[in-house]
Amino acid sequence: MKLDSKIPEGPLAEKWDKHKFDLKLVNPANKRKYSVIVVGTGLAGASAASSLAELGYNVKNICIQDSPRRAHSIAAQGGINAAKNYPNDGDSIWRLFYDTIKGGDYRSREANVYRLAQVSNNIIDQGVAQGIPFAREYGGLLDNRSFGGAQVSRTFYARGQTGQQLLLGAYSSLMRQVAKKQVELITRSEMLDLILVDGKARGITTRNLITGEIETHMADAVAICTGGYGNAYFLSTNAKNSNATAAWRCYKRGALFANPCFTQIHPTCIPFSGEYQSKLTLMSESLRNDGRVWVPKKQGDNRAPNDIPEDERDYYLEERYPSFGNLVPRDVASRNAKDVVDDGRGVGPSNVAVYLDFADSINRLGENVIREKYGNLFDMYERIIDENPYKTPMMIYPAVHYTMGGLWVDYNLMSNVPGLFVLGEANFSDHGANRLGASALMQGLADGYFVIPYTIGDYLASNSFDKIESSHEACQESIALVNDKMDKLLAIKGEKTSTEFHRELGKLMWEYVGMARDEAGLKKAIKEIPKLREEFWQNVTVSSDKDLMNKDLEFAGRIADFLEIGELMARDALDRNESCGGHFRLESQTDEGEAKRKDDEYAYVSAWEYKGDDKKPALHKEELTFENVELTQRSYK
């Protein structure tokens, strides 16, 4: 299979503008003749659905929540990047492009990343027009703060609720189109299969999560905007409901899955505290602007943090990376936290945490200033840990957060399956092997507001579409496949819950496919995960039936998919015998313990093709070319 990324010719800065001109257009009066299904109502889904409807297309927008406002984008805290250069500190589209390419450890496409930087400024203008309450300086101008991996302040924010505010903006645009009947909003409905007709994506099969009814929805194109697969680890910062089933079922219909091993471990999360937990809580990376990360210099020092004198503290990020200090990228900060904990200098009840200390900033700026910037985050921390972070340093530790891998897409955001578009975290994205903080919101909204409205029109204008009824054999075959899988789950009558299997999978993933990986551990994961999957299909218990609301059945289906995704992640990590970004192979590191890439061997996108449940997936490679940046060893010192 030859992967055609469809990257336009010409100078980097002119590619997108030229490409937009070259794309075929749909006459405004003809747009009403076309229909599009958008799965997901997060930032990518809501912005895509509202934008396409505004243009005149007929849109069905489907989500598993009872309201689009409950999409997990609401949980994003710290901010959204854009190259506005309001602080006049040297930012530009080129610098945002370069920081993103470098932050991703040179494992992303130049053209995609430059386009992302180009349209970033439009997103802020869009948000302001929607009434997003971005933070403002004393004079009324939009404020910016710093994030990891950049030496300029380019992150726009709304306290620690940026995702929520941006989602409300996209939601308002979406509901305007719902009121105009340009969008049919279908809530509490889960996509369980992709329907192909003549090799093209023409619809989806869903289950109504309240009634259990299986339904088919047909259209001329399908856009998947359902987020990432981080919950394969069981414990992550994702909501319990977040899953990868929609994208995975597309993979099993022929869509390639790219770079599955590229998983982001976020450095500032509230540490794990017990087996009863079902998720972990994020503390925004923005806190690293004013908080200083440290651990005791001595191993096993169990004194209270305020009892440890300054000269007995190791501000290890400031020591090792003087240029960036506490604002090194997430992968670097996470690995260093693991290193000091492994060295026996972890803190807290479990000794698996580091401190994030605001004492200096409070003394310098005053508690009121810190409260204005981060008050809701501090309140959340105190409710969970029962300690006042204004008086005592926060305890933090890395946790699974975001997945850079996802379904493979070309420059137009279309997968290798014609008519199947993938947006936001669900695609393999523009972030390479590591996402810079505050870029997830940027990518989701860029895809939905400013890319897909152009590129999907080209596809629709270039193809003809017969009307497909639900009686079509492809629809009936899909319904039968979905029912068969649910029947198999319900018939097992085992003794272990799906959550127990999920927790066991998470432990395998964290141990062997987590922050640091090696050949032996990855081979063990590839051996153990299929055993766990086999046990799952023999011993899981799923209560009740499929013809009504059944959370057991929902979770069992998603965990069955995670048990397959986990193995593919391990296979991809084993194949990529280098370290880059969030993928750290112990066999491939510099003398200083930094990630060591192998550009002559691995400067490619890994795109995996499903070959059957009992066969190994096939690997296809999209070679990455770099004409505008020099591939160098990442350094933040």
XYZ file of C-alpha atoms in Angstrom:
637
model
C 0.000 0.000 0.000
C 1.461 3.365 -1.022
C 0.622 6.179 1.347
C -0.054 9.434 -0.448
C 0.054 12.302 2.024
C -1.132 14.740 -0.695
C 1.215 17.439 0.568
C 1.087 20.340 -1.913
C 4.128 21.452 -3.875
C 5.723 24.842 -3.392
C 7.289 26.883 -0.569
C 6.202 25.865 2.929
C 4.547 29.190 3.741
C 2.494 29.072 0.526
C 1.354 25.431 0.538
C -1.958 25.865 2.349
C -3.073 28.982 0.502
C -2.213 27.420 -2.852
C -3.886 24.166 -1.866
C -7.095 25.939 -0.882
C -7.203 27.561 -4.308
C -6.585 24.240 -6.071
C -9.302 22.366 -4.173
C -12.580 21.795 -5.948
C -15.508 23.786 -4.595
C -19.134 22.900 -4.028
C -21.511 25.560 -5.301
C -23.264 27.200 -2.301
C -26.654 26.205 -3.682
C -25.509 22.595 -4.044
C -24.194 22.130 -0.511
C -27.683 21.282 0.705
C -27.542 18.173 -1.499
C -24.720 16.663 0.542
C -24.764 15.122 4.003
C -21.967 14.526 6.501
C -21.864 12.508 9.731
C -19.655 13.963 12.482
C -18.968 11.588 15.359
C -18.026 13.413 18.554
C -18.916 16.816 19.993
C -15.638 17.901 21.568
C -13.708 20.823 20.168
C -12.950 19.077 16.870
C -16.435 17.604 16.470
C -18.472 20.623 17.543
C -16.389 23.059 15.492
C -16.541 20.793 12.418
C -20.281 20.146 12.675
C -21.136 23.811 13.187
C -18.785 25.011 10.432
C -20.033 22.491 7.868
C -23.648 23.293 8.719
C -22.963 27.009 8.469
C -21.729 26.378 4.927
C -25.015 24.660 4.101
C -24.225 20.938 4.363
C -26.697 18.648 6.140
C -24.955 17.346 9.244
C -25.672 14.582 11.726
C -23.656 15.059 14.918
C -23.464 12.068 17.253
C -22.083 11.771 20.784
C -22.182 9.339 23.692
C -22.932 12.043 26.274
C -26.316 13.478 27.171
C -25.070 16.884 25.984
C -22.227 18.046 23.727
C -21.039 20.122 26.665
C -19.917 16.951 28.436
C -17.289 16.098 25.824
C -13.886 15.582 27.412
C -12.503 18.768 25.835
C -14.154 20.442 28.806
C -11.391 19.074 31.039
C -8.542 20.935 29.286
C -7.165 23.506 31.659
C -4.116 25.545 30.802
C -4.612 27.265 27.468
C -4.396 27.376 23.684
C -1.381 28.414 21.623
C -1.366 31.021 18.861
C 1.382 33.024 17.175
C -0.137 36.475 17.818
C 3.055 37.796 19.463
C 1.025 40.113 21.692
C 3.775 40.241 24.366
C 6.206 41.346 21.608
C 8.736 38.771 22.795
C 9.784 37.363 19.431
C 7.015 34.933 18.519
C 5.933 34.282 14.929
C 4.220 31.648 12.820
C 7.654 30.282 11.990
C 8.669 30.037 15.670
C 5.438 28.256 16.615
C 6.020 25.906 13.678
C 9.615 25.271 14.725
C 8.799 24.748 18.419
C 6.081 22.240 17.474
C 8.335 20.330 15.049
C 11.174 20.249 17.575
C 8.843 19.441 20.480
C 7.524 16.464 18.493
C 11.125 15.259 18.100
C 10.992 15.605 14.302
C 8.398 12.916 13.778
C 5.634 15.019 12.179
C 5.021 16.465 8.726
C 6.397 19.929 8.122
C 3.462 20.962 5.931
C 0.789 19.967 8.456
C 2.558 21.665 11.342
C 3.126 24.892 9.437
C -0.561 25.012 8.495
C -1.449 24.516 12.162
C 0.726 27.488 13.115
C -0.771 29.565 10.271
C -4.398 29.123 11.292
C -3.730 29.380 15.033
C -4.300 33.130 15.019
C -7.708 32.710 13.387
C -8.791 30.513 16.295
C -8.228 33.296 18.827
C -10.179 35.751 16.678
C -12.975 33.186 16.386
C -13.020 32.660 20.148
C -13.120 36.374 20.923
C -15.991 36.812 18.461
C -17.853 34.019 20.259
C -17.351 35.711 23.609
C -14.748 33.353 25.070
C -13.644 35.047 28.325
C -9.899 34.870 27.689
C -7.783 36.381 30.442
C -6.918 40.024 29.856
C -4.238 42.354 31.071
C -4.982 45.455 33.129
C -5.451 47.544 29.979
C -7.967 45.122 28.500
C -5.723 43.367 25.978
C -5.638 39.571 25.800
C -3.074 38.097 28.167
C -0.572 35.340 27.417
C 1.387 32.950 29.579
C 4.223 30.513 28.984
C 4.043 26.776 28.466
C 6.648 24.025 28.211
C 8.846 23.779 25.145
C 8.736 27.497 24.257
C 10.733 30.543 25.273
C 7.950 32.950 24.348
C 4.535 33.576 25.899
C 1.950 32.483 23.338
C -0.687 30.675 25.364
C -4.137 32.274 25.642
C -6.129 31.093 28.629
C -9.243 31.441 30.753
C -7.916 30.709 34.260
C -7.720 26.913 34.435
C -10.924 26.412 32.430
C -9.775 27.106 28.887
C -11.149 23.878 27.438
C -14.532 24.446 29.026
C -14.802 28.003 27.721
C -13.709 27.089 24.197
C -16.115 24.168 24.170
C -18.966 26.452 25.213
C -18.074 28.682 22.270
C -18.134 25.780 19.821
C -21.291 24.465 21.491
C -23.067 27.797 21.002
C -22.185 27.708 17.299
C -23.352 24.110 17.092
C -26.682 24.746 18.812
C -27.340 27.677 16.488
C -27.167 25.207 13.599
C -29.290 22.689 15.498
C -31.952 25.385 15.887
C -31.747 26.077 12.146
C -32.159 22.325 11.515
C -28.875 22.180 9.613
C -27.513 19.833 12.305
C -29.393 16.837 13.630
C -27.921 16.268 17.079
C -28.080 12.672 18.323
C -26.963 12.209 21.932
C -26.483 9.115 24.097
C -25.510 7.110 21.031
C -22.299 5.130 20.497
C -20.687 4.368 17.150
C -19.921 0.649 16.909
C -19.079 0.190 13.224
C -18.210 1.985 10.000
C -20.314 1.214 6.933
C -18.472 0.969 3.620
C -20.195 0.954 0.229
C -18.008 0.411 -2.839
C -14.959 1.035 -0.676
C -16.151 4.456 0.527
C -17.220 5.483 4.020
C -20.964 6.049 3.715
C -22.293 5.682 7.226
C -22.039 4.282 10.736
C -23.863 1.810 12.945
C -24.710 2.996 16.453
C -26.314 1.767 19.635
C -28.767 3.950 21.529
C -27.312 3.871 25.039
C -30.738 4.317 26.669
C -32.933 1.918 24.674
C -30.273 -0.405 23.262
C -31.626 0.087 19.744
C -29.178 -0.532 16.898
C -29.414 2.119 14.196
C -27.676 2.975 10.947
C -26.965 6.519 9.788
C -26.010 7.152 6.179
C -24.283 10.126 4.552
C -21.842 11.092 1.822
C -18.862 11.361 4.184
C -17.994 10.542 7.785
C -15.783 12.560 10.161
C -14.420 10.861 13.295
C -13.741 13.321 16.133
C -13.743 10.975 19.136
C -10.462 11.677 20.905
C -7.587 9.397 21.809
C -6.892 5.986 23.323
C -5.125 6.959 26.561
C -7.589 4.961 28.662
C -5.934 1.791 27.407
C -3.750 2.376 30.485
C -6.848 2.262 32.748
C -5.551 5.147 34.867
C -5.192 8.355 32.876
C -6.347 11.948 33.021
C -9.154 11.079 30.598
C -12.744 10.751 31.720
C -13.870 7.208 32.473
C -16.209 7.369 29.467
C -13.427 8.323 27.041
C -12.698 5.445 24.690
C -11.267 4.554 21.295
C -13.990 2.257 19.968
C -15.112 4.468 17.056
C -11.578 4.871 15.707
C -10.706 1.225 16.364
C -13.757 -0.072 14.508
C -12.649 2.118 11.559
C -9.228 0.462 11.783
C -10.878 -2.945 11.570
C -12.688 -1.733 8.426
C -9.397 -0.896 6.729
C -8.317 2.520 8.029
C -4.625 2.561 8.939
C -3.656 3.235 12.551
C -0.552 5.436 12.768
C 2.111 5.780 15.462
C 0.143 3.999 18.230
C 3.179 3.926 20.549
C 3.364 7.727 20.747
C 1.687 8.334 24.108
C 2.063 11.485 26.143
C 2.752 11.248 29.851
C 1.767 14.555 31.480
C 4.196 15.659 34.214
C 1.776 17.518 36.497
C -0.960 15.211 37.744
C -2.175 14.366 41.214
C -0.414 11.106 42.191
C -2.104 7.727 42.319
C -3.366 6.982 45.809
C -5.127 3.597 45.803
C -6.571 0.650 43.913
C -10.050 2.155 44.173
C -9.226 4.906 41.680
C -10.704 4.831 38.202
C -8.888 7.904 36.828
C -6.224 10.459 37.649
C -6.591 14.226 37.925
C -4.666 16.705 35.812
C -3.013 19.788 37.270
C -2.483 22.227 34.420
C 0.989 22.597 32.964
C 0.464 26.346 33.332
C 1.250 25.864 37.015
C 4.886 25.372 36.016
C 4.997 29.093 35.165
C 4.965 30.015 38.841
C 5.646 26.712 40.596
C 9.141 25.299 41.110
C 9.662 21.539 40.879
C 11.914 19.915 43.468
C 12.667 16.852 45.586
C 14.925 16.364 48.626
C 18.611 15.889 47.849
C 18.794 12.937 50.246
C 17.196 9.582 49.564
C 14.359 8.626 51.895
C 13.940 12.129 53.344
C 10.412 11.943 54.776
C 10.316 15.334 56.472
C 7.420 17.686 55.704
C 8.356 19.848 52.703
C 8.370 23.089 54.670
C 10.848 21.517 57.124
C 13.415 20.841 54.408
C 15.868 23.778 54.127
C 16.606 25.405 50.785
C 20.135 23.996 50.544
C 18.770 20.436 50.933
C 16.382 20.727 47.980
C 17.128 19.634 44.427
C 15.434 21.900 41.866
C 16.434 19.349 39.276
C 14.779 20.841 36.179
C 16.325 24.242 36.826
C 19.718 22.600 37.365
C 19.657 20.339 34.313
C 17.923 22.679 31.849
C 18.914 26.269 32.706
C 17.503 27.746 29.466
C 14.001 26.337 29.956
C 14.010 25.388 33.645
C 10.597 24.221 34.846
C 9.154 24.867 31.370
C 10.855 22.016 29.549
C 8.497 19.959 27.333
C 6.244 17.393 28.932
C 8.219 14.310 27.916
C 11.433 15.750 29.386
C 9.765 16.825 32.642
C 8.045 13.437 33.007
C 11.185 11.355 32.484
C 13.115 13.474 34.956
C 10.398 13.061 37.585
C 10.572 9.303 37.110
C 14.374 9.415 37.422
C 14.395 11.185 40.810
C 11.629 8.928 42.149
C 13.505 5.832 40.961
C 16.548 7.278 42.745
C 14.663 7.003 46.056
C 13.893 10.704 46.436
C 10.162 10.581 45.816
C 7.851 12.375 48.244
C 4.377 11.990 49.718
C 2.675 8.994 51.361
C 3.557 6.689 48.464
C 7.018 8.193 47.805
C 5.977 8.350 44.139
C 5.654 12.105 43.652
C 7.638 15.331 43.419
C 6.853 18.778 44.769
C 5.488 21.741 42.805
C 6.177 24.680 45.098
C 4.588 28.152 44.838
C 6.190 29.740 47.899
C 8.598 31.917 45.884
C 5.874 33.189 43.571
C 3.496 33.899 46.451
C 6.232 35.828 48.257
C 7.114 37.746 45.075
C 3.650 38.389 43.622
C 1.274 37.914 46.527
C -1.273 35.180 47.156
C -4.037 37.162 45.464
C -2.203 37.161 42.125
C -1.656 33.407 42.261
C -5.302 32.927 43.274
C -6.488 34.971 40.279
C -4.381 32.889 37.885
C -4.928 29.401 39.258
C -7.591 29.572 41.964
C -9.857 26.845 40.607
C -6.888 24.473 40.182
C -5.730 25.082 43.746
C -9.277 24.514 45.016
C -9.511 21.242 43.094
C -6.178 20.059 44.493
C -7.235 20.881 48.061
C -10.538 19.001 47.681
C -8.715 15.886 46.487
C -5.573 15.907 48.679
C -6.930 17.847 51.699
C -3.871 20.107 51.829
C -3.707 23.847 51.190
C -1.307 24.368 48.237
C -0.942 28.054 49.123
C 0.783 26.896 52.328
C 2.253 23.501 51.355
C 3.802 22.478 48.024
C 1.624 20.436 45.686
C 2.525 16.803 45.114
C 2.552 15.844 41.442
C 3.623 12.896 39.303
C 3.364 12.012 35.601
C 0.275 10.260 34.233
C -1.025 9.180 30.838
C -2.725 12.155 29.240
C -2.815 12.416 25.443
C -2.105 10.146 22.483
C -0.216 11.523 19.507
C -1.004 8.412 17.466
C -4.356 7.756 15.812
C -5.893 6.982 12.464
C -3.615 7.905 9.558
C -4.753 10.926 7.530
C -3.389 12.821 4.561
C -3.002 16.599 4.278
C -6.765 16.854 3.704
C -7.460 14.997 6.991
C -8.858 12.036 5.040
C -7.830 8.516 5.986
C -6.811 5.917 3.419
C -10.517 4.964 3.335
C -12.195 7.366 0.883
C -14.773 9.567 2.579
C -13.508 8.843 6.109
C -12.091 12.023 7.636
C -10.456 12.103 11.077
C -9.996 15.245 13.198
C -8.382 16.233 16.475
C -6.801 13.695 18.790
C -8.411 10.818 16.882
C -5.979 11.281 13.992
C -2.231 10.816 14.212
C -2.108 14.571 14.260
C 0.549 17.197 13.867
C 2.431 16.558 17.093
C 4.920 13.870 16.133
C 6.227 11.953 19.128
C 5.309 14.570 21.734
C 2.635 17.272 21.978
C 3.625 20.653 23.305
C 1.313 21.919 26.017
C -1.645 24.061 24.865
C -1.541 22.576 21.356
C -4.385 20.040 21.693
C -7.084 22.726 21.733
C -5.290 24.462 18.889
C -5.244 21.357 16.695
C -8.834 20.314 17.399
C -10.221 23.743 16.545
C -7.895 24.237 13.584
C -9.107 20.946 12.086
C -12.770 21.709 12.713
C -13.040 25.428 11.972
C -10.374 26.042 9.343
C -9.283 22.833 7.577
C -12.155 20.381 7.115
C -14.579 22.960 5.631
C -12.196 23.290 2.666
C -10.968 19.732 2.237
C -14.248 17.854 2.614
C -15.743 20.018 -0.122
C -13.057 18.838 -2.532
C -13.933 15.207 -1.809
C -17.655 15.763 -2.214
C -17.204 17.707 -5.443
C -14.941 14.983 -6.864
C -17.295 12.045 -6.308
C -20.849 11.018 -7.048
C -23.098 9.506 -4.391
C -26.110 7.263 -4.748
C -28.651 7.378 -1.951
C -28.120 4.483 0.472
C -31.103 3.118 2.387
C -30.912 1.235 5.685
C -32.032 -1.890 3.823
C -28.768 -1.909 1.860
C -26.774 -5.127 2.315
C -23.799 -3.189 3.753
C -26.054 -1.777 6.492
C -27.547 -5.162 7.310
C -24.120 -6.793 7.407
C -22.882 -4.109 9.802
C -25.926 -4.507 12.089
C -25.366 -8.272 12.166
C -21.689 -7.797 13.033
C -22.505 -5.426 15.903
C -25.216 -7.714 17.290
C -22.964 -10.748 17.023
C -20.233 -9.091 19.109
C -22.693 -8.053 21.815
C -24.272 -11.514 21.868
C -20.864 -13.096 22.368
C -20.126 -10.803 25.305
C -23.488 -11.479 26.941
C -23.141 -15.251 26.477
C -19.839 -15.623 28.345
C -21.282 -15.502 31.897
C -17.846 -15.360 33.492
C -16.698 -14.320 36.957
C -14.595 -11.179 36.437
C -15.908 -7.738 35.629
C -14.690 -5.806 32.626
C -13.201 -3.250 35.039
C -11.015 -5.955 36.593
C -9.694 -6.863 33.155
C -9.197 -3.211 32.323
C -7.177 -2.668 35.493
C -4.969 -5.681 34.695
C -4.407 -4.382 31.172
C -3.511 -0.978 32.581
C -0.867 -2.468 34.850
C 0.703 -4.344 31.926
C 0.668 -1.210 29.802
C 2.137 1.058 32.480
C 4.819 -1.479 33.417
C 5.973 -2.444 29.929
C 4.649 0.228 27.528
C 4.796 3.196 29.880
C 7.294 6.006 30.422
C 10.320 3.836 29.650
C 10.290 0.795 27.365
C 12.802 -1.869 26.452
C 12.856 -4.874 24.151
C 12.331 -7.455 26.881
C 9.407 -5.605 28.441
C 7.685 -4.977 25.122
C 8.024 -8.621 24.118
C 6.534 -9.585 27.476
C 3.593 -7.218 26.881
C 3.026 -8.723 23.429
C 2.959 -12.138 25.069
C 0.816 -11.272 28.098
C -1.841 -9.023 26.538
C -3.189 -11.750 24.185
C -3.393 -14.101 27.197
C -5.429 -11.504 29.070
C -7.601 -10.951 26.012
C -8.241 -14.687 25.704
C -9.223 -14.846 29.376
C -11.507 -11.837 28.870
C -13.456 -13.626 26.130
C -13.837 -16.679 28.371
C -14.400 -15.201 31.810
C -15.882 -11.700 31.644
C -19.279 -11.142 33.211
C -21.754 -8.809 31.518
C -25.095 -8.416 33.244
C -28.592 -7.888 31.822
C -29.168 -7.709 28.050
C -28.530 -5.502 25.037
C -32.057 -4.168 24.550
C -31.920 -1.552 27.276
C -29.492 0.712 29.093
C -26.515 -1.469 30.028
C -23.298 0.176 31.244
C -21.722 -3.272 31.689
C -22.133 -3.977 27.995
C -20.838 -0.542 27.011
C -17.654 -0.923 29.035
C -17.101 -4.534 28.005
C -17.152 -3.592 24.321
C -14.720 -0.736 24.847
C -12.344 -2.827 26.926
C -12.396 -5.580 24.327
C -11.096 -2.925 21.936
C -8.500 -1.648 24.420
C -7.177 -5.200 24.762
C -6.456 -5.134 21.024
C -5.161 -1.548 20.956
C -2.725 -2.300 23.775
C -1.079 -5.049 21.790
C -0.727 -2.834 18.708
C 0.847 -0.104 20.869
C 3.403 -2.599 22.157
C 4.140 -3.894 18.643
C 4.695 -0.374 17.351
C 6.955 0.473 20.306
C 8.986 -2.691 19.706
C 9.356 -1.934 16.005
C 10.566 1.623 16.678
C 13.973 0.894 18.189
C 14.789 4.517 18.922
C 13.801 7.108 21.491
C 11.807 10.137 20.433
C 9.490 12.356 22.435
C 7.030 10.325 24.509
C 8.476 7.055 23.165
C 11.540 6.338 25.288
C 13.482 3.146 24.601
C 16.009 2.455 27.341
C 18.380 1.022 24.723
C 18.457 4.359 22.874
C 19.539 7.285 25.033
C 22.392 9.758 25.170
C 25.053 9.805 27.882
C 22.942 12.455 29.642
C 19.873 10.193 29.598
C 18.040 12.122 26.879
C 16.066 10.559 24.026
C 18.314 9.449 21.166
C 16.658 9.374 17.756
C 17.804 7.325 14.783
C 16.837 9.511 11.861
C 18.477 7.317 9.245
C 16.234 4.395 10.251
C 13.032 5.761 11.776
C 12.178 9.105 10.190
C 8.792 7.769 9.141
C 5.189 7.476 10.218
C 4.281 3.917 11.214
C 0.902 3.074 9.692
C -0.539 -0.316 10.661
C -3.072 -2.257 8.607
C -5.540 -4.693 10.160
C -5.199 -8.179 8.658
C -7.572 -10.142 10.867
C -8.008 -11.048 14.531
C -5.691 -14.036 14.228
C -3.022 -12.358 12.064
C -0.309 -9.833 12.739
C -0.991 -6.340 11.401
C 1.010 -5.143 8.403
C 3.317 -2.142 8.750
C 3.341 0.586 6.102
C 5.732 3.514 6.272
C 5.231 7.123 5.261
C 8.713 8.567 4.941
C 9.097 12.016 6.492
C 11.108 14.635 4.632
C 12.488 17.790 6.215
C 13.342 20.608 3.840
C 12.964 23.571 6.191
C 14.331 22.454 9.558
C 17.574 20.740 10.463
C 17.270 17.460 12.352
C 19.272 18.024 15.519
C 19.447 16.477 18.953
C 16.754 18.165 21.037
C 18.296 20.377 23.678
C 16.559 22.549 26.264
C 19.683 23.385 28.251
